[in-house]
Coordinates of C-alpha atoms in Angstrom, one line a residue:
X1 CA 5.6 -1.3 -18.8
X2 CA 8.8 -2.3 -16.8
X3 CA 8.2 -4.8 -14.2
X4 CA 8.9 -3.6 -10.6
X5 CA 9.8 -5.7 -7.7
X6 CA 7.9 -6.4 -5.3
X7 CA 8.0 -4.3 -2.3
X8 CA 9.6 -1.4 -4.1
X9 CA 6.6 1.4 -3.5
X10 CA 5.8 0.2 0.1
X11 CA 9.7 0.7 1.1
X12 CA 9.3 4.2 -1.4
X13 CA 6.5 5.4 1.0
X14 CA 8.7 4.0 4.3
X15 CA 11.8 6.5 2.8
X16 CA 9.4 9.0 2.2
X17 CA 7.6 9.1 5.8
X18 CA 11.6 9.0 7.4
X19 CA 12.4 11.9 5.5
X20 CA 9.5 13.5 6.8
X21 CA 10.2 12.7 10.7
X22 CA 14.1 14.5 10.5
X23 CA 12.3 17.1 8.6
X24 CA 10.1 17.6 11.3
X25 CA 13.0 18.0 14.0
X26 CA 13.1 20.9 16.7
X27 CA 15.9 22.8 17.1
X28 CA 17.3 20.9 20.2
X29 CA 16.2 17.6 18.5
X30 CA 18.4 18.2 15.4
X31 CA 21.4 19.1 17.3
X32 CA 21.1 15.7 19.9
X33 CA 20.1 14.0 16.2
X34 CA 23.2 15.4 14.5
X35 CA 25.9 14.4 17.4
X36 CA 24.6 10.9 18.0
X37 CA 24.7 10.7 14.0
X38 CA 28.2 12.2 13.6
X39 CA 30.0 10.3 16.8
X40 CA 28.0 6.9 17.1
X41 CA 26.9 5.4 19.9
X42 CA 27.2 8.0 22.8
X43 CA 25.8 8.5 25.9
X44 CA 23.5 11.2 27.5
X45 CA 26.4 13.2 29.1
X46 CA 28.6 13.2 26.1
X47 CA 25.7 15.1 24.5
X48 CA 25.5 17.3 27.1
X49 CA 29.3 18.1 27.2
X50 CA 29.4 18.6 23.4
X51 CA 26.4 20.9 23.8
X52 CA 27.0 22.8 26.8
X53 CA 24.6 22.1 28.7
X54 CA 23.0 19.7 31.2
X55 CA 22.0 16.0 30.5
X56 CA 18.5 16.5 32.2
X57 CA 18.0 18.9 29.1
X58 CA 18.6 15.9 26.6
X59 CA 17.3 13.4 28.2
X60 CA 13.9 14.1 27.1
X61 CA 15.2 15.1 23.4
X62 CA 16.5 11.4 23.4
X63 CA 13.3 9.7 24.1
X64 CA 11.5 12.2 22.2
X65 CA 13.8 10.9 19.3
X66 CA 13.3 6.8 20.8
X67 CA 9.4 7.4 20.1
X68 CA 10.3 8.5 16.8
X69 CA 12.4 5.6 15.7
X70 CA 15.4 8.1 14.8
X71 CA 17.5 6.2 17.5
X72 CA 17.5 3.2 19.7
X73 CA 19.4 1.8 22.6
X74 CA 22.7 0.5 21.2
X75 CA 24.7 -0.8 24.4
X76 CA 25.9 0.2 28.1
X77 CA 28.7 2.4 28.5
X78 CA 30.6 3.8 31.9
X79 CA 30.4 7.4 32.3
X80 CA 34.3 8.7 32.7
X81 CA 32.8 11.4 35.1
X82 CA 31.1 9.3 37.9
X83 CA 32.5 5.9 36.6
X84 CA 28.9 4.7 36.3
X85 CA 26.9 2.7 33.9
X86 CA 25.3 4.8 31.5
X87 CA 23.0 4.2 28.1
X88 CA 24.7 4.7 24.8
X89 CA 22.5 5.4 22.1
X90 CA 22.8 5.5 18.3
X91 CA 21.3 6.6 15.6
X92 CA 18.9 4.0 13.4
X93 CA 20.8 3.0 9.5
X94 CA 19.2 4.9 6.8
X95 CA 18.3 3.0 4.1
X96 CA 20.5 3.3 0.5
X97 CA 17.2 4.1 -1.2
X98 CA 16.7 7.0 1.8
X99 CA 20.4 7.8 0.8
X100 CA 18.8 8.9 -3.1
X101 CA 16.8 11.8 -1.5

């Protein structure tokens, strides 16, 4: 039998269970998922602006997506509307073994 290092199955399972989570994605979810994926760290408004729609609308898909470990605060940003601070956030690395799937 081949010898397999150790911590490969426990990180297998980890893969597995992220795989399940974006799996498990509402509609709204996967579409604030996709953006932040696709243009990096960006803030609520950006979102909101490439959606059409308002930012009190993704605001709760972002922290719905926070509690799910999918993305985390990256850094603070100024909106180019109000010329505020604002959070940018960005989606968590997958994994090259999550990359196999």
């Amino acid at each position: 039998m081949k010898k397999v290092r150790e911590g490969y199955f426990s990180e297998k399972l980890r893969d597995i269970a992220y795989a399940e989570q974006i799996d498990k994605l509402g509609n709204m979810q996967r579409k604030v998922y996709d953006i932040i994926k696709k243009h990096g760290p960006c803030s609520t408004e950006f979102i909101a602006i490439t959606l059409n729609c308002y930012p009190h609308q993704i605001t709760p898909r972002v922290k719905e997506l926070r509690e799910m470990n999918l993305v985390y605060f990256y850094d603070i940003g100024v909106s180019p509307t109000s010329g505020k601070a604002v959070s940018l956030w960005k989606a968590t690395k997958i994994d090259p073994q999550l990359k196999l799937f």
